[in-house]
Amino acid sequence: MSISDEERDEYPDGSVKLRNPNIELMDQDILYHLALGSESHDLVEMFGDVKFVCMGGTPKRMEDFAHYIMQEIGYKIPTGTKLMDISQYSYRYCLYKVGPVLSVSHGMGPSSISILLHEIIKLMYHAKCKDPIFFRIGTCGGIGIEGGTVVISDNALDGLQDNNYAVATLGKLVKRPARLDKKLVRELQALAHSDDPYDTVTGTTMCTSDFYEGQGRLDGAFCEYTEADKMAFLKNLKEKHNVTNIEMEIIPFAALTHHAGIRAAVVCVALLDRLRGDQVATPKEVMNEWQLRPQILIARYIKKYLQNK
Ligand code: R2B
Ligand code: URA
């Protein structure tokens, strides 16, 4: 079952609908990996005003983003209190709320982000959030772009160059289209400043379920191909499929948000150019500065939205 871009507009009140008739019939819904529940917590009171869900791989980056966005949007928390990780007792993902912004970690790889997305989408539903926008702010390997370049994804492919999220369900492969919101891509690209000391580009992103062999690296614990095989693969990705970068979450992110009728975008910074090597050898301080770049772009979007509200 799939929905087209047009069908996504079928929810005129902006609410998030679940495509699962079972949830409404349940006495309670436990969002196990977030340490939240529809009966144990007043989710409407806690999360009803959420407008942006920002996710990234590591708990530290998302804690930093929560502090950064708090400063950027001028959000004040009561004196004497500090930002708390709402999901700390899940010991899985972190979750911070800064006014209309959620900042949440998703771990590494398709399965980890997929579990998180099921629960965050249900959270949006239980909380009666209206028209939330989801962003993934991450890192990636670039193909033919310099380290530090920011990539806004306008298309997603898996490791077999397929544009669907395939999940084995009841012994069969169920495929859902991995689509990104083109308008959001344009709006984000327009927020790149000409005087930013780095490039911001738009391109196709390849999603893999492994960092080493899955991304054609020569430096994993195992490798049964040559440098020439790897280069031919990467060059073919770039030349034939317009692939600009490689990461590990975009396919489920694009497919599950699209299936839920949620506008979503992925903005990643390239940590290296894979045509020049495999090891991530950039100094930590430089990498930390690079990782702020997607956050800066998303903060510009959120601030603009809140100013125009
Ligand atoms: C980017 O970086 C991680 C692997 O190092 C992975 O989560 C991704 O998508
Ligand atoms: N994340 C990835 O998935 N690949 C890279 O090469 C760098 C970051």
mmCIF file of C-alpha atoms and ligand atoms in Angstrom:
data_model
loop_
_atom_site.group_PDB
_atom_site.id
_atom_site.type_symbol
_atom_site.label_atom_id
_atom_site.label_comp_id
_atom_site.label_asym_id
_atom_site.label_seq_id
_atom_site.Cartn_x
_atom_site.Cartn_y
_atom_site.Cartn_z
ATOM 1 C CA MET A 1 0.000 0.000 0.000
ATOM 2 C CA SER A 2 1.359 3.444 -0.817
ATOM 3 C CA ILE A 3 0.163 7.034 -0.917
ATOM 4 C CA SER A 4 1.027 9.634 -3.502
ATOM 5 C CA ASP A 5 2.143 13.205 -2.770
ATOM 6 C CA GLU A 6 -1.356 14.427 -3.602
ATOM 7 C CA GLU A 7 -3.068 11.988 -1.245
ATOM 8 C CA ARG A 8 -1.026 13.399 1.596
ATOM 9 C CA ASP A 9 -3.305 16.413 1.643
ATOM 10 C CA GLU A 10 -6.211 14.263 2.717
ATOM 11 C CA TYR A 11 -5.889 15.458 6.341
ATOM 12 C CA PRO A 12 -7.243 19.004 6.050
ATOM 13 C CA ASP A 13 -7.090 19.680 9.793
ATOM 14 C CA GLY A 14 -3.336 18.946 9.808
ATOM 15 C CA SER A 15 -3.605 16.160 12.348
ATOM 16 C CA VAL A 16 -1.353 13.118 12.147
ATOM 17 C CA LYS A 17 -3.354 10.025 11.246
ATOM 18 C CA LEU A 18 -2.171 6.539 12.001
ATOM 19 C CA ARG A 19 -2.684 3.988 9.276
ATOM 20 C CA ASN A 20 -3.372 1.380 11.919
ATOM 21 C CA PRO A 21 -6.932 0.671 13.123
ATOM 22 C CA ASN A 22 -5.663 -1.223 16.178
ATOM 23 C CA ILE A 23 -4.284 1.736 18.098
ATOM 24 C CA GLU A 24 -7.647 3.416 18.713
ATOM 25 C CA LEU A 25 -9.030 0.185 20.145
ATOM 26 C CA MET A 26 -6.259 -0.262 22.693
ATOM 27 C CA ASP A 27 -6.792 0.798 26.340
ATOM 28 C CA GLN A 28 -3.352 2.287 26.386
ATOM 29 C CA ASP A 29 -0.415 2.618 24.028
ATOM 30 C CA ILE A 30 3.003 2.218 25.599
ATOM 31 C CA LEU A 31 5.746 4.011 23.679
ATOM 32 C CA TYR A 32 8.270 1.632 25.144
ATOM 33 C CA HIS A 33 11.502 3.018 23.663
ATOM 34 C CA LEU A 34 10.584 6.576 24.673
ATOM 35 C CA ALA A 35 9.501 5.646 28.218
ATOM 36 C CA LEU A 36 6.117 7.324 27.611
ATOM 37 C CA GLY A 37 2.540 6.040 27.452
ATOM 38 C CA SER A 38 -0.865 7.301 26.379
ATOM 39 C CA GLU A 39 -2.385 6.574 29.811
ATOM 40 C CA SER A 40 0.629 7.093 32.086
ATOM 41 C CA HIS A 41 1.289 10.574 30.623
ATOM 42 C CA ASP A 42 -0.899 13.460 29.505
ATOM 43 C CA LEU A 43 0.594 13.506 26.009
ATOM 44 C CA VAL A 44 -1.666 16.324 24.755
ATOM 45 C CA GLU A 45 -0.590 18.548 27.641
ATOM 46 C CA MET A 46 3.086 17.566 27.311
ATOM 47 C CA PHE A 47 3.463 17.602 23.522
ATOM 48 C CA GLY A 48 0.326 19.137 21.941
ATOM 49 C CA ASP A 49 2.176 22.313 20.830
ATOM 50 C CA VAL A 50 5.012 20.506 19.003
ATOM 51 C CA LYS A 51 5.586 21.839 15.499
ATOM 52 C CA PHE A 52 9.075 20.556 14.681
ATOM 53 C CA VAL A 53 10.639 17.183 15.357
ATOM 54 C CA CYS A 54 14.401 17.330 14.825
ATOM 55 C CA MET A 55 16.319 14.088 14.929
ATOM 56 C CA GLY A 56 19.961 13.115 14.689
ATOM 57 C CA GLY A 57 22.090 10.081 15.460
ATOM 58 C CA THR A 58 23.702 10.789 18.806
ATOM 59 C CA PRO A 59 22.179 11.777 22.168
ATOM 60 C CA LYS A 60 24.966 14.352 22.686
ATOM 61 C CA ARG A 61 24.327 16.132 19.377
ATOM 62 C CA MET A 62 20.614 16.280 20.074
ATOM 63 C CA GLU A 63 21.152 17.576 23.614
ATOM 64 C CA ASP A 64 23.430 20.272 22.156
ATOM 65 C CA PHE A 65 20.840 21.059 19.487
ATOM 66 C CA ALA A 66 18.160 21.468 22.181
ATOM 67 C CA HIS A 67 20.327 24.093 23.932
ATOM 68 C CA TYR A 68 21.222 25.776 20.655
ATOM 69 C CA ILE A 69 17.621 26.041 19.411
ATOM 70 C CA MET A 70 16.527 27.305 22.846
ATOM 71 C CA GLN A 71 18.944 30.206 22.441
ATOM 72 C CA GLU A 72 18.047 30.785 18.787
ATOM 73 C CA ILE A 73 14.278 31.005 19.329
ATOM 74 C CA GLY A 74 14.657 32.821 22.662
ATOM 75 C CA TYR A 75 12.773 30.144 24.575
ATOM 76 C CA LYS A 76 12.982 30.520 28.348
ATOM 77 C CA ILE A 77 12.648 27.721 30.862
ATOM 78 C CA PRO A 78 11.716 28.615 34.457
ATOM 79 C CA THR A 79 14.674 29.952 36.480
ATOM 80 C CA GLY A 80 16.360 27.265 38.507
ATOM 81 C CA THR A 81 15.285 24.493 36.117
ATOM 82 C CA LYS A 82 17.250 22.878 33.283
ATOM 83 C CA LEU A 83 16.435 21.003 30.114
ATOM 84 C CA MET A 84 15.644 17.388 30.925
ATOM 85 C CA ASP A 85 15.904 14.289 28.774
ATOM 86 C CA ILE A 86 12.244 13.212 28.859
ATOM 87 C CA SER A 87 13.119 9.686 27.704
ATOM 88 C CA GLN A 88 16.135 9.199 29.966
ATOM 89 C CA TYR A 89 14.676 6.085 31.600
ATOM 90 C CA SER A 90 14.258 4.356 28.253
ATOM 91 C CA TYR A 91 18.075 4.130 28.104
ATOM 92 C CA ARG A 92 17.576 4.033 24.313
ATOM 93 C CA TYR A 93 16.891 7.429 22.774
ATOM 94 C CA CYS A 94 17.089 10.947 24.225
ATOM 95 C CA LEU A 95 14.185 13.376 23.874
ATOM 96 C CA TYR A 96 14.241 17.105 24.705
ATOM 97 C CA LYS A 97 11.404 19.579 24.299
ATOM 98 C CA VAL A 98 12.077 23.276 23.726
ATOM 99 C CA GLY A 99 8.688 24.953 23.211
ATOM 100 C CA PRO A 100 7.474 23.832 19.760
ATOM 101 C CA VAL A 101 10.669 21.891 19.006
ATOM 102 C CA LEU A 102 11.466 18.289 19.897
ATOM 103 C CA SER A 103 15.086 17.210 19.707
ATOM 104 C CA VAL A 104 15.478 13.452 19.635
ATOM 105 C CA SER A 105 18.265 10.964 18.932
ATOM 106 C CA HIS A 106 17.661 8.066 16.543
ATOM 107 C CA GLY A 107 20.784 5.904 16.823
ATOM 108 C CA MET A 108 22.437 4.361 13.778
ATOM 109 C CA GLY A 109 20.869 2.567 10.868
ATOM 110 C CA PRO A 110 17.450 1.822 9.387
ATOM 111 C CA SER A 111 16.142 -0.390 12.211
ATOM 112 C CA SER A 112 16.975 2.068 14.960
ATOM 113 C CA ILE A 113 15.367 5.077 13.245
ATOM 114 C CA SER A 114 12.407 2.968 12.133
ATOM 115 C CA ILE A 115 11.525 1.993 15.721
ATOM 116 C CA LEU A 116 11.881 5.610 16.810
ATOM 117 C CA LEU A 117 9.697 6.866 13.949
ATOM 118 C CA HIS A 118 6.863 4.453 14.761
ATOM 119 C CA GLU A 119 6.809 5.767 18.323
ATOM 120 C CA ILE A 120 7.329 9.463 17.503
ATOM 121 C CA ILE A 121 4.576 9.364 14.849
ATOM 122 C CA LYS A 122 2.260 7.728 17.411
ATOM 123 C CA LEU A 123 3.327 10.389 19.906
ATOM 124 C CA MET A 124 2.267 13.112 17.418
ATOM 125 C CA TYR A 125 -1.082 11.341 17.022
ATOM 126 C CA HIS A 126 -1.771 10.895 20.740
ATOM 127 C CA ALA A 127 -0.663 14.493 21.433
ATOM 128 C CA LYS A 128 -2.972 15.793 18.655
ATOM 129 C CA CYS A 129 -0.103 17.765 17.079
ATOM 130 C CA LYS A 130 -1.035 19.746 13.977
ATOM 131 C CA ASP A 131 1.101 19.620 10.810
ATOM 132 C CA PRO A 132 4.407 18.755 12.460
ATOM 133 C CA ILE A 133 7.510 18.956 10.260
ATOM 134 C CA PHE A 134 10.287 16.403 10.740
ATOM 135 C CA PHE A 135 13.971 17.090 10.135
ATOM 136 C CA ARG A 136 16.924 14.752 10.260
ATOM 137 C CA ILE A 137 20.160 16.644 10.944
ATOM 138 C CA GLY A 138 23.024 14.258 10.421
ATOM 139 C CA THR A 139 26.404 13.351 9.057
ATOM 140 C CA CYS A 140 27.309 11.521 5.873
ATOM 141 C CA GLY A 141 30.077 10.616 3.480
ATOM 142 C CA GLY A 142 30.147 12.831 0.372
ATOM 143 C CA ILE A 143 30.868 11.722 -3.191
ATOM 144 C CA GLY A 144 32.913 14.330 -5.011
ATOM 145 C CA ILE A 145 32.207 17.081 -2.481
ATOM 146 C CA GLU A 146 34.521 18.549 0.124
ATOM 147 C CA GLY A 147 34.309 17.624 3.785
ATOM 148 C CA GLY A 148 32.182 20.220 5.583
ATOM 149 C CA THR A 149 29.728 20.593 2.672
ATOM 150 C CA VAL A 150 26.061 20.560 3.691
ATOM 151 C CA VAL A 151 23.751 18.324 1.639
ATOM 152 C CA ILE A 152 19.971 18.732 1.502
ATOM 153 C CA SER A 153 18.507 15.476 0.180
ATOM 154 C CA ASP A 154 15.948 15.704 -2.607
ATOM 155 C CA ASN A 155 15.809 11.986 -3.353
ATOM 156 C CA ALA A 156 16.659 8.769 -1.517
ATOM 157 C CA LEU A 157 17.970 5.437 -2.802
ATOM 158 C CA ASP A 158 18.857 2.270 -0.946
ATOM 159 C CA GLY A 159 22.017 0.204 -1.481
ATOM 160 C CA LEU A 160 20.448 -1.413 -4.560
ATOM 161 C CA GLN A 161 19.425 1.991 -5.977
ATOM 162 C CA ASP A 162 15.794 1.398 -5.134
ATOM 163 C CA ASN A 163 13.639 4.295 -3.947
ATOM 164 C CA ASN A 164 11.521 2.246 -1.505
ATOM 165 C CA TYR A 165 11.740 1.186 2.110
ATOM 166 C CA ALA A 166 11.364 -2.591 2.104
ATOM 167 C CA VAL A 167 10.471 -4.355 5.351
ATOM 168 C CA ALA A 168 9.971 -8.091 5.706
ATOM 169 C CA THR A 169 6.469 -8.268 7.201
ATOM 170 C CA LEU A 170 4.689 -11.566 7.902
ATOM 171 C CA GLY A 171 7.178 -13.306 5.646
ATOM 172 C CA LYS A 172 6.748 -10.944 2.703
ATOM 173 C CA LEU A 173 8.556 -7.807 1.582
ATOM 174 C CA VAL A 174 6.374 -4.738 2.004
ATOM 175 C CA LYS A 175 7.679 -1.737 0.064
ATOM 176 C CA ARG A 176 6.847 1.888 0.777
ATOM 177 C CA PRO A 177 8.044 4.799 -1.381
ATOM 178 C CA ALA A 178 10.771 6.925 0.217
ATOM 179 C CA ARG A 179 9.645 10.433 -0.800
ATOM 180 C CA LEU A 180 10.860 13.790 0.430
ATOM 181 C CA ASP A 181 8.985 17.065 0.345
ATOM 182 C CA LYS A 182 10.331 18.994 -2.669
ATOM 183 C CA LYS A 183 8.979 22.332 -1.438
ATOM 184 C CA LEU A 184 10.764 21.925 1.879
ATOM 185 C CA VAL A 185 13.990 21.186 -0.029
ATOM 186 C CA ARG A 186 13.623 24.449 -1.977
ATOM 187 C CA GLU A 187 12.771 26.428 1.159
ATOM 188 C CA LEU A 188 15.844 25.059 2.941
ATOM 189 C CA GLN A 189 18.167 25.645 -0.021
ATOM 190 C CA ALA A 190 16.941 29.261 -0.115
ATOM 191 C CA LEU A 191 18.063 29.674 3.505
ATOM 192 C CA ALA A 192 21.714 28.907 2.648
ATOM 193 C CA HIS A 193 23.544 32.252 2.773
ATOM 194 C CA SER A 194 25.954 33.213 0.024
ATOM 195 C CA ASP A 195 28.449 34.248 2.721
ATOM 196 C CA ASP A 196 28.288 30.938 4.626
ATOM 197 C CA PRO A 197 31.918 29.752 4.638
ATOM 198 C CA TYR A 198 30.880 26.384 3.140
ATOM 199 C CA ASP A 199 28.717 25.086 0.321
ATOM 200 C CA THR A 200 25.147 23.891 0.735
ATOM 201 C CA VAL A 201 24.028 21.636 -2.106
ATOM 202 C CA THR A 202 20.989 19.538 -3.006
ATOM 203 C CA GLY A 203 21.259 15.945 -4.212
ATOM 204 C CA THR A 204 20.325 12.301 -4.031
ATOM 205 C CA THR A 205 21.287 10.421 -0.873
ATOM 206 C CA MET A 206 22.074 6.727 -0.705
ATOM 207 C CA CYS A 207 21.026 4.873 2.458
ATOM 208 C CA THR A 208 22.843 1.735 3.610
ATOM 209 C CA SER A 209 22.378 -0.634 6.511
ATOM 210 C CA ASP A 210 26.126 -0.865 7.134
ATOM 211 C CA PHE A 211 28.927 1.714 7.379
ATOM 212 C CA TYR A 212 31.730 -0.525 6.036
ATOM 213 C CA GLU A 213 30.947 -3.048 3.311
ATOM 214 C CA GLY A 214 27.501 -1.466 2.827
ATOM 215 C CA GLN A 215 29.214 1.792 1.804
ATOM 216 C CA GLY A 216 31.992 0.118 -0.203
ATOM 217 C CA ARG A 217 34.723 0.860 2.341
ATOM 218 C CA LEU A 218 38.054 -0.935 2.140
ATOM 219 C CA ASP A 219 38.761 -0.579 5.865
ATOM 220 C CA GLY A 220 36.191 -2.832 7.564
ATOM 221 C CA ALA A 221 37.043 -6.081 9.319
ATOM 222 C CA PHE A 222 36.240 -7.834 6.047
ATOM 223 C CA CYS A 223 36.626 -6.813 2.409
ATOM 224 C CA GLU A 224 36.314 -8.975 -0.681
ATOM 225 C CA TYR A 225 36.559 -6.322 -3.397
ATOM 226 C CA THR A 226 39.328 -4.090 -4.725
ATOM 227 C CA GLU A 227 39.969 -0.353 -4.636
ATOM 228 C CA ALA A 228 39.088 -0.307 -8.359
ATOM 229 C CA ASP A 229 35.717 -2.044 -7.660
ATOM 230 C CA LYS A 230 34.950 0.502 -4.965
ATOM 231 C CA MET A 231 35.842 3.496 -7.154
ATOM 232 C CA ALA A 232 33.769 2.136 -10.045
ATOM 233 C CA PHE A 233 30.806 1.697 -7.686
ATOM 234 C CA LEU A 234 31.070 5.217 -6.214
ATOM 235 C CA LYS A 235 31.586 6.862 -9.603
ATOM 236 C CA ASN A 236 28.612 5.003 -11.037
ATOM 237 C CA LEU A 237 26.486 6.207 -8.096
ATOM 238 C CA LYS A 238 27.502 9.783 -8.814
ATOM 239 C CA GLU A 239 27.356 9.745 -12.599
ATOM 240 C CA LYS A 240 24.354 7.488 -13.188
ATOM 241 C CA HIS A 241 22.230 8.139 -10.120
ATOM 242 C CA ASN A 242 23.306 11.654 -9.116
ATOM 243 C CA VAL A 243 24.204 10.381 -5.622
ATOM 244 C CA THR A 244 25.879 13.171 -3.660
ATOM 245 C CA ASN A 245 26.151 11.527 -0.261
ATOM 246 C CA ILE A 246 25.774 8.280 1.676
ATOM 247 C CA GLU A 247 24.270 7.801 5.129
ATOM 248 C CA MET A 248 22.200 5.215 6.984
ATOM 249 C CA GLU A 249 18.702 6.455 7.825
ATOM 250 C CA ILE A 250 17.116 8.414 4.983
ATOM 251 C CA ILE A 251 15.114 5.562 3.432
ATOM 252 C CA PRO A 252 12.970 4.707 6.493
ATOM 253 C CA PHE A 253 12.861 8.390 7.470
ATOM 254 C CA ALA A 254 11.500 9.471 4.061
ATOM 255 C CA ALA A 255 9.173 6.469 3.695
ATOM 256 C CA LEU A 256 7.584 6.477 7.146
ATOM 257 C CA THR A 257 7.071 10.251 7.314
ATOM 258 C CA HIS A 258 5.567 10.188 3.820
ATOM 259 C CA HIS A 259 3.277 7.304 4.770
ATOM 260 C CA ALA A 260 2.065 9.296 7.774
ATOM 261 C CA GLY A 261 1.462 12.439 5.671
ATOM 262 C CA ILE A 262 4.231 14.352 7.471
ATOM 263 C CA ARG A 263 6.471 16.884 5.665
ATOM 264 C CA ALA A 264 10.094 15.977 6.208
ATOM 265 C CA ALA A 265 13.644 16.857 5.145
ATOM 266 C CA VAL A 266 17.158 15.515 5.640
ATOM 267 C CA VAL A 267 20.167 17.825 5.988
ATOM 268 C CA CYS A 268 23.592 16.241 6.518
ATOM 269 C CA VAL A 269 27.144 17.481 6.640
ATOM 270 C CA ALA A 270 29.759 15.462 4.732
ATOM 271 C CA LEU A 271 32.566 14.290 7.003
ATOM 272 C CA LEU A 272 34.790 13.297 4.064
ATOM 273 C CA ASP A 273 34.861 12.823 0.317
ATOM 274 C CA ARG A 274 34.586 9.086 -0.300
ATOM 275 C CA LEU A 275 36.398 9.454 -3.640
ATOM 276 C CA ARG A 276 39.458 10.378 -1.564
ATOM 277 C CA GLY A 277 39.316 7.810 1.211
ATOM 278 C CA ASP A 278 37.360 5.817 3.756
ATOM 279 C CA GLN A 279 38.631 6.745 7.200
ATOM 280 C CA VAL A 280 37.010 9.606 9.068
ATOM 281 C CA ALA A 281 40.242 11.324 10.056
ATOM 282 C CA THR A 282 39.179 14.947 10.428
ATOM 283 C CA PRO A 283 40.156 16.402 13.835
ATOM 284 C CA LYS A 284 37.369 16.293 16.435
ATOM 285 C CA GLU A 285 37.194 20.094 16.831
ATOM 286 C CA VAL A 286 36.772 20.573 13.086
ATOM 287 C CA MET A 287 34.129 17.851 12.950
ATOM 288 C CA ASN A 288 32.239 19.394 15.855
ATOM 289 C CA GLU A 289 32.103 22.702 13.996
ATOM 290 C CA TRP A 290 30.958 20.948 10.795
ATOM 291 C CA GLN A 291 28.164 19.173 12.678
ATOM 292 C CA LEU A 292 26.700 22.549 13.619
ATOM 293 C CA ARG A 293 26.117 23.423 9.969
ATOM 294 C CA PRO A 294 22.914 21.398 9.397
ATOM 295 C CA GLN A 295 21.672 22.697 12.763
ATOM 296 C CA ILE A 296 22.252 26.301 11.651
ATOM 297 C CA LEU A 297 20.163 25.763 8.502
ATOM 298 C CA ILE A 298 17.313 24.119 10.414
ATOM 299 C CA ALA A 299 17.396 26.851 13.073
ATOM 300 C CA ARG A 300 17.017 29.443 10.284
ATOM 301 C CA TYR A 301 13.953 27.573 9.025
ATOM 302 C CA ILE A 302 12.371 27.273 12.461
ATOM 303 C CA LYS A 303 13.035 30.932 13.324
ATOM 304 C CA LYS A 304 11.565 32.088 10.023
ATOM 305 C CA TYR A 305 8.481 29.951 10.591
ATOM 306 C CA LEU A 306 7.975 31.245 14.140
ATOM 307 C CA GLN A 307 8.473 34.885 13.046
ATOM 308 C CA ASN A 308 5.835 34.540 10.312
ATOM 309 C CA LYS A 309 3.315 32.818 12.528
HETATM 310 C C1 R2B B 1 25.796 8.805 9.579
HETATM 311 O O1 R2B B 1 26.726 8.545 10.503
HETATM 312 C C2 R2B B 1 26.414 7.310 11.159
HETATM 313 C C3 R2B B 1 27.509 6.313 10.901
HETATM 314 O O2 R2B B 1 28.745 6.779 11.377
HETATM 315 C C4 R2B B 1 25.073 6.909 10.636
HETATM 316 O O3 R2B B 1 24.071 6.983 11.619
HETATM 317 C C5 R2B B 1 24.814 7.905 9.611
HETATM 318 O O4 R2B B 1 23.683 7.922 8.913
HETATM 319 N N1 URA B 2 28.127 8.563 8.018
HETATM 320 C C1 URA B 2 28.034 7.571 7.117
HETATM 321 O O1 URA B 2 27.059 6.815 7.108
HETATM 322 N N2 URA B 2 29.036 7.428 6.209
HETATM 323 C C2 URA B 2 30.119 8.203 6.209
HETATM 324 O O2 URA B 2 31.012 8.008 5.379
HETATM 325 C C3 URA B 2 30.215 9.237 7.167
HETATM 326 C C4 URA B 2 29.195 9.390 8.063
#
